[in-house]
CSV table of C-alpha atoms and ligand atoms in Angstrom, one decimal:
chain,number,residue,atom,x,y,z
A,136,MET,CA,-19.0,14.1,-1.3
A,137,SER,CA,-19.3,11.3,1.2
A,138,ARG,CA,-16.0,9.6,2.1
A,139,PRO,CA,-15.0,5.8,1.0
A,140,ARG,CA,-15.4,3.4,3.6
A,141,MET,CA,-11.8,1.8,3.4
A,142,ILE,CA,-9.7,-1.0,5.1
A,143,LEU,CA,-6.1,-0.3,5.0
A,144,ASP,CA,-3.7,-3.1,5.2
A,145,CYS,CA,0.0,-2.4,5.4
A,146,ASP,CA,3.3,-2.8,6.3
A,147,PRO,CA,4.8,0.8,8.1
A,148,GLY,CA,6.9,1.6,6.2
A,149,VAL,CA,7.6,5.1,5.0
A,150,ASP,CA,5.3,5.4,2.2
A,151,ASP,CA,2.9,3.0,4.3
A,152,ALA,CA,2.9,6.2,6.9
A,153,MET,CA,1.9,8.5,4.2
A,154,ALA,CA,-0.8,6.5,3.0
A,155,ILE,CA,-2.2,6.4,6.7
A,156,ILE,CA,-2.2,10.0,6.5
A,157,THR,CA,-3.5,10.2,3.2
A,158,ALA,CA,-6.5,7.7,4.1
A,159,ALA,CA,-7.1,9.5,7.4
A,160,ARG,CA,-8.2,12.9,5.5
A,161,TRP,CA,-9.6,11.5,2.5
A,162,ALA,CA,-11.3,8.1,3.5
A,163,ASP,CA,-13.6,7.0,6.0
A,164,LEU,CA,-11.1,4.2,7.7
A,165,VAL,CA,-13.1,1.5,8.9
A,166,GLY,CA,-9.5,-0.4,10.4
A,167,ILE,CA,-6.1,-0.9,9.8
A,168,THR,CA,-4.2,-4.2,9.4
A,169,THR,CA,-0.8,-4.8,9.6
A,170,VAL,CA,1.5,-7.7,8.0
A,171,ALA,CA,5.2,-8.2,7.9
A,172,GLY,CA,7.0,-6.6,4.7
A,173,ASN,CA,9.2,-3.6,4.5
A,174,VAL,CA,10.4,-4.7,8.1
A,175,GLU,CA,8.9,-7.5,10.8
A,176,LEU,CA,5.4,-7.4,12.0
A,177,GLU,CA,6.4,-6.3,15.3
A,178,HIS,CA,7.8,-3.0,13.6
A,179,THR,CA,4.9,-2.8,11.3
A,180,THR,CA,2.4,-3.0,13.8
A,181,ALA,CA,4.1,-0.9,16.0
A,182,ASN,CA,4.6,2.0,13.4
A,183,ALA,CA,0.9,1.8,12.5
A,184,CYS,CA,0.0,2.3,16.2
A,185,ARG,CA,2.5,5.3,16.7
A,186,ILE,CA,1.3,7.0,13.4
A,187,ARG,CA,-2.4,6.4,15.0
A,188,GLU,CA,-1.5,8.2,18.1
A,189,LEU,CA,0.0,11.0,15.9
A,190,LEU,CA,-2.9,11.3,14.0
A,191,GLY,CA,-5.2,10.9,17.0
A,192,LEU,CA,-7.1,8.4,15.0
A,193,ASP,CA,-9.7,6.2,16.7
A,194,VAL,CA,-9.3,3.3,14.7
A,195,GLU,CA,-8.6,-0.2,15.2
A,196,ILE,CA,-5.4,-1.9,14.4
A,197,HIS,CA,-5.2,-5.7,13.7
A,198,ALA,CA,-1.7,-7.4,13.3
A,199,GLY,CA,-1.9,-10.3,10.8
A,200,ALA,CA,0.7,-12.3,9.0
A,201,SER,CA,4.2,-12.3,10.3
A,202,GLY,CA,5.6,-13.8,6.7
A,203,PRO,CA,4.7,-15.2,3.6
A,204,LEU,CA,2.5,-18.6,2.9
A,205,VAL,CA,5.6,-20.2,1.7
A,206,GLY,CA,9.0,-19.5,1.0
A,207,ALA,CA,11.8,-17.0,2.4
A,208,GLN,CA,10.6,-14.1,4.0
A,209,GLU,CA,11.9,-10.5,2.0
A,210,PHE,CA,12.5,-7.5,3.9
A,211,ALA,CA,13.2,-3.8,2.7
A,212,HIS,CA,15.2,-2.5,5.7
A,213,GLU,CA,17.7,-0.6,3.4
A,214,VAL,CA,14.7,1.3,2.2
A,215,HIS,CA,12.6,1.8,5.3
A,216,GLY,CA,15.4,1.4,8.0
A,217,ALA,CA,15.7,-0.6,10.7
A,218,THR,CA,12.5,-0.4,12.4
A,219,GLY,CA,10.5,0.9,9.0
A,220,LEU,CA,10.0,4.7,9.7
A,221,GLY,CA,13.3,5.7,8.3
A,222,ASP,CA,14.9,7.7,11.4
A,223,LEU,CA,11.9,9.2,12.4
A,224,VAL,CA,11.2,8.4,16.4
A,225,LEU,CA,7.8,8.6,17.5
A,226,PRO,CA,6.7,8.3,21.3
A,227,GLU,CA,5.6,4.8,22.1
A,228,PRO,CA,2.0,4.5,21.5
A,229,ASN,CA,-0.3,4.5,24.7
A,230,ARG,CA,-2.6,2.3,22.8
A,231,SER,CA,-1.4,-1.0,21.4
A,232,ALA,CA,-2.8,-3.3,18.4
A,233,ASP,CA,-6.5,-4.3,19.3
A,234,SER,CA,-5.6,-7.8,18.4
A,235,ASN,CA,-3.4,-10.2,16.2
A,236,ASN,CA,-6.2,-11.6,14.3
A,237,ALA,CA,-6.1,-9.6,11.3
A,238,VAL,CA,-7.6,-12.5,9.2
A,239,GLU,CA,-10.3,-13.0,11.5
A,240,TRP,CA,-11.1,-9.3,11.7
A,241,LEU,CA,-11.1,-8.9,8.0
A,242,VAL,CA,-13.8,-11.6,7.4
A,243,GLU,CA,-15.5,-10.4,10.2
A,244,THR,CA,-15.5,-6.9,9.2
A,245,THR,CA,-16.3,-7.2,5.5
A,246,ARG,CA,-19.7,-9.7,6.7
A,247,SER,CA,-21.0,-7.1,9.1
A,248,GLU,CA,-20.5,-4.4,6.3
A,249,GLU,CA,-20.5,-4.8,2.6
A,250,GLY,CA,-19.3,-2.6,-0.1
A,251,ILE,CA,-16.1,-1.5,2.0
A,252,TYR,CA,-13.0,-0.9,-0.4
A,253,LEU,CA,-10.3,-3.2,1.1
A,254,VAL,CA,-6.8,-1.5,0.2
A,255,PRO,CA,-3.8,-3.5,0.7
A,256,VAL,CA,0.0,-1.6,0.2
A,257,GLY,CA,1.9,-4.5,1.6
A,258,PRO,CA,2.6,-7.9,0.8
A,259,LEU,CA,-0.8,-9.7,0.3
A,260,THR,CA,-0.6,-12.4,3.0
A,261,ASN,CA,-3.5,-11.2,5.0
A,262,VAL,CA,-5.8,-11.2,2.1
A,263,ALA,CA,-5.1,-14.5,0.8
A,264,LEU,CA,-5.8,-15.8,4.0
A,265,ALA,CA,-9.0,-14.1,4.3
A,266,LEU,CA,-9.9,-15.1,1.2
A,267,ARG,CA,-9.1,-18.5,1.9
A,268,ALA,CA,-11.0,-18.5,5.1
A,269,ASP,CA,-14.3,-17.0,3.4
A,270,PRO,CA,-13.9,-16.8,-0.7
A,271,ASP,CA,-17.0,-14.9,-0.5
A,272,LEU,CA,-15.2,-11.8,0.6
A,273,ALA,CA,-14.2,-11.4,-2.8
A,274,ARG,CA,-18.1,-10.3,-3.6
A,275,ARG,CA,-18.8,-8.6,-0.4
A,276,VAL,CA,-15.8,-5.9,-1.0
A,277,ALA,CA,-16.3,-2.8,-3.3
A,278,SER,CA,-12.7,-3.6,-4.5
A,279,ILE,CA,-9.2,-4.8,-3.9
A,280,THR,CA,-7.4,-1.8,-4.7
A,281,LEU,CA,-3.8,-2.8,-4.1
A,282,MET,CA,-0.4,-1.0,-4.5
A,283,GLY,CA,1.7,-3.5,-5.8
A,284,GLY,CA,3.0,-5.7,-8.9
A,285,SER,CA,3.8,-3.8,-12.0
A,286,ALA,CA,2.8,-3.3,-16.2
A,287,GLN,CA,5.5,-3.1,-18.6
A,288,GLY,CA,7.8,-5.6,-16.6
A,289,VAL,CA,9.2,-2.8,-14.3
A,290,GLY,CA,10.6,-4.6,-11.2
A,291,ASN,CA,12.0,-3.1,-7.9
A,292,VAL,CA,13.6,-6.2,-6.3
A,293,THR,CA,14.3,-8.1,-9.6
A,294,PRO,CA,14.0,-6.7,-12.8
A,295,VAL,CA,10.6,-7.6,-13.4
A,296,ALA,CA,9.2,-8.2,-9.7
A,297,GLU,CA,7.6,-5.8,-7.4
A,298,PHE,CA,8.5,-5.8,-3.6
A,299,ASN,CA,4.7,-6.8,-2.5
A,300,VAL,CA,4.1,-9.4,-5.0
A,301,TYR,CA,7.8,-10.6,-4.6
A,302,ALA,CA,7.7,-11.0,-0.9
A,303,ASP,CA,4.5,-13.2,-1.1
A,304,PRO,CA,4.0,-14.3,-4.9
A,305,GLU,CA,1.6,-17.2,-3.8
A,306,ALA,CA,-0.5,-15.2,-1.9
A,307,ALA,CA,-0.7,-12.7,-4.8
A,308,ASP,CA,-1.8,-15.2,-7.0
A,309,GLU,CA,-4.5,-16.1,-4.9
A,310,VAL,CA,-5.9,-12.8,-4.7
A,311,PHE,CA,-5.3,-12.3,-8.6
A,312,ARG,CA,-7.5,-15.4,-9.1
A,313,SER,CA,-10.2,-14.7,-6.2
A,314,GLY,CA,-12.8,-12.9,-8.6
A,315,ALA,CA,-13.1,-9.7,-6.3
A,316,PRO,CA,-12.8,-6.6,-8.0
A,317,LEU,CA,-9.5,-5.7,-8.6
A,318,ALA,CA,-7.4,-2.3,-9.6
A,319,MET,CA,-3.7,-2.7,-9.3
A,320,LEU,CA,-1.2,0.4,-8.7
A,321,GLY,CA,1.7,-0.7,-10.0
A,322,LEU,CA,5.4,0.4,-10.2
A,323,ASN,CA,4.7,1.7,-13.6
A,324,LEU,CA,2.0,4.0,-12.3
A,325,THR,CA,3.6,5.1,-9.0
A,326,HIS,CA,7.0,6.1,-10.2
A,327,GLN,CA,5.0,8.9,-11.9
A,328,VAL,CA,4.3,9.9,-8.2
A,329,ARG,CA,7.2,11.5,-6.8
A,330,MET,CA,7.9,13.7,-3.5
A,331,GLY,CA,11.5,14.6,-1.9
A,332,SER,CA,13.3,17.3,-0.1
A,333,MET,CA,11.0,20.1,-1.1
A,334,HIS,CA,8.1,18.9,-0.2
A,335,GLY,CA,9.7,17.9,3.2
A,336,ARG,CA,10.9,21.5,3.6
A,337,GLU,CA,7.2,22.5,2.8
A,338,CYS,CA,5.8,20.2,5.5
A,339,ALA,CA,8.5,21.4,8.2
A,340,THR,CA,6.8,24.9,7.9
A,341,PHE,CA,3.5,23.5,8.9
A,342,GLY,CA,4.6,23.8,12.6
A,343,THR,CA,2.5,20.8,13.4
A,344,PRO,CA,3.5,17.4,14.8
A,345,VAL,CA,2.4,15.6,11.2
A,346,GLY,CA,4.3,18.3,9.3
A,347,ASP,CA,7.2,17.6,11.2
A,348,ALA,CA,7.2,13.7,11.1
A,349,MET,CA,6.2,13.9,7.2
A,350,ALA,CA,9.3,16.2,6.8
A,351,GLN,CA,11.6,13.7,8.2
A,352,LEU,CA,10.3,10.6,6.3
A,353,LEU,CA,10.4,12.8,3.2
A,354,GLU,CA,14.1,13.6,4.0
A,355,PHE,CA,15.1,10.2,4.9
A,356,TYR,CA,13.7,8.8,1.4
A,357,ALA,CA,15.0,11.6,-0.7
A,358,VAL,CA,18.5,10.4,0.8
A,359,PHE,CA,17.8,7.0,-0.3
A,360,HIS,CA,16.7,7.7,-3.6
A,361,LEU,CA,19.5,10.1,-4.1
A,362,ALA,CA,21.7,7.4,-3.5
A,363,GLU,CA,19.5,5.0,-5.2
A,364,GLU,CA,18.8,6.8,-8.7
A,365,GLN,CA,20.5,10.4,-8.4
A,366,ILE,CA,17.3,12.3,-7.9
A,367,GLU,CA,16.3,13.3,-4.5
A,368,ASP,CA,12.6,12.4,-4.8
A,369,GLY,CA,11.1,9.2,-4.5
A,370,PRO,CA,8.2,7.4,-5.7
A,371,VAL,CA,5.1,7.5,-2.8
A,372,HIS,CA,3.9,4.2,-3.8
A,373,ASP,CA,1.1,3.1,-1.3
A,374,PRO,CA,-0.7,7.0,-1.1
A,375,CYS,CA,-1.7,5.8,-4.8
A,376,ALA,CA,-3.6,3.0,-4.0
A,377,VAL,CA,-5.7,5.1,-1.4
A,378,LEU,CA,-6.3,8.3,-3.6
A,379,ALA,CA,-7.0,5.7,-6.6
A,380,VAL,CA,-10.3,4.9,-4.4
A,381,THR,CA,-11.0,8.5,-2.9
A,382,HIS,CA,-10.1,10.3,-6.4
A,383,PRO,CA,-10.5,7.6,-9.1
A,384,HIS,CA,-11.0,10.5,-11.6
A,385,LEU,CA,-7.3,11.6,-11.5
A,386,PHE,CA,-6.5,7.9,-12.8
A,387,THR,CA,-6.4,6.1,-15.9
A,388,THR,CA,-7.1,2.4,-16.2
A,389,GLU,CA,-7.4,-0.4,-18.6
A,390,ALA,CA,-9.2,-3.7,-18.0
A,391,ARG,CA,-5.9,-6.1,-18.2
A,392,SER,CA,-5.9,-10.1,-17.9
A,393,VAL,CA,-3.1,-10.2,-15.0
A,394,HIS,CA,-1.4,-13.2,-13.8
A,395,VAL,CA,0.9,-13.7,-10.9
A,396,GLU,CA,4.3,-15.9,-11.9
A,397,VAL,CA,5.5,-18.1,-8.8
A,398,ASP,CA,7.5,-20.5,-10.5
A,399,GLY,CA,9.7,-18.8,-12.7
A,400,THR,CA,13.7,-18.8,-12.3
A,401,HIS,CA,14.0,-15.1,-13.1
A,402,THR,CA,10.4,-13.8,-13.1
A,403,ARG,CA,9.0,-15.2,-9.9
A,404,GLY,CA,6.8,-12.5,-8.4
A,405,MET,CA,5.9,-11.2,-11.5
A,406,THR,CA,2.5,-9.6,-12.5
A,407,VAL,CA,2.4,-10.5,-16.0
A,408,VAL,CA,-0.2,-8.1,-17.7
A,409,ASP,CA,-1.5,-8.8,-21.0
A,410,GLU,CA,-1.7,-5.9,-23.2
A,411,ARG,CA,-3.1,-7.7,-26.4
A,412,GLY,CA,-6.7,-6.1,-26.2
A,413,LEU,CA,-8.8,-8.5,-28.1
A,414,ARG,CA,-6.1,-11.1,-28.1
A,415,ALA,CA,-5.7,-11.6,-24.8
A,416,ASP,CA,-5.5,-14.8,-23.2
A,417,GLY,CA,-8.5,-15.1,-20.9
A,418,PRO,CA,-11.0,-12.1,-19.6
A,419,ALA,CA,-9.8,-9.2,-17.8
A,420,ASN,CA,-9.7,-9.5,-14.0
A,421,CYS,CA,-7.9,-6.4,-13.0
A,422,GLY,CA,-8.1,-2.8,-13.8
A,423,VAL,CA,-4.5,-1.8,-14.3
A,424,ALA,CA,-3.5,2.0,-13.9
A,425,TYR,CA,-1.3,3.7,-16.3
A,426,GLU,CA,-1.4,7.3,-15.9
A,427,ALA,CA,-2.5,9.8,-13.0
A,428,ASP,CA,-2.5,13.5,-12.3
A,429,ALA,CA,0.6,13.1,-10.4
A,430,ASP,CA,0.7,16.9,-9.6
A,431,SER,CA,-2.9,16.7,-8.2
A,432,LEU,CA,-2.0,13.2,-6.0
A,433,VAL,CA,1.0,15.1,-4.6
A,434,ASP,CA,-1.4,18.1,-3.6
A,435,LEU,CA,-3.8,16.0,-2.0
A,436,VAL,CA,-1.2,14.2,0.2
A,437,MET,CA,0.4,17.5,1.2
A,438,GLN,CA,-3.1,18.9,2.2
A,439,ALA,CA,-3.5,15.6,4.3
A,440,VAL,CA,-0.7,16.3,6.2
A,441,ARG,CA,-1.3,20.1,6.3
A,442,GLU,CA,-4.8,19.4,7.3
A,443,ALA,CA,-3.8,16.7,9.9
B,633,LIG,O1,7.6,-1.9,-4.0
B,633,LIG,C1,6.8,-1.0,-3.4
B,633,LIG,C2,5.9,-1.3,-2.2
B,633,LIG,O2,6.8,-2.3,-1.2
B,633,LIG,C3,5.3,-0.5,-1.0
B,633,LIG,O3,4.3,-0.9,-0.5
B,633,LIG,C4,6.6,-0.3,0.1
B,633,LIG,O4,5.9,0.2,1.3
B,633,LIG,C5,7.0,-1.5,-0.1
B,633,LIG,O5,5.8,-2.3,1.0
B,634,LIG,CA1,4.0,-0.7,1.8
């Protein structure tokens, strides 16, 4: 089966790193764009370059937005560590980012090749800016399959808002109103897909640089979630968006009308998912993932590490 042509827009980020490893194995990576999110843009971009080198990938990396469209900047240093990859230290990459023009690259690349799967797994600033520059991008991509938001009001930054959407609600709002074919892998789904120390110990037995790196990322992640949730595995959010494109049969999605709240005092950054069926306000604009074969997804991530 041919591997889907994919652009990964990310903010590495521990689980973003896992998404790059997963995409390298299961997708045909056209390129990677980086955005500020979990940590500052200089770190998300440097981390993407380090992971590219670790994997021996020959794909372009283009740096994008250093902050949200409007409003205060949000980071997640407490989750991903000061520079974004927990306590994993990778060698300085020989190859730096190929440009600082992710937005222009997104527009040009989707003009030269239609049908690419655009997979954002960080704040949606780059994607929103690319859609502003060329709204027809919404028609040219096969889908925008994003990790972000949540159905059923599950939040991680606030009681109802997920980090990627909360970090730039205006950008998310523009993406959800763009008319692009959308798929949303929200916290309601990603919390079902968990990895931790047990998987890290298995990765360490692979005896490879990628296996060792993944073992360190998983151990860091497990320690955080043990303290945060008293369980020693954590949701692997970002690989879910990649696998929703490469292995869609492992997911159950429903067509929903989804709006992003940008004004609410208590609800800013919430994805408001209308689950009222025929009584919904307006047409469905997004395929919302509700269930997944979590064991198979974890196996695919582990296979990507093992075979890297
Ligand atoms: O809320 C989870 C999302 O926020 C993931 O993409 C994680 O990497 C962070 O960016
Ligand atoms: Ca991310």
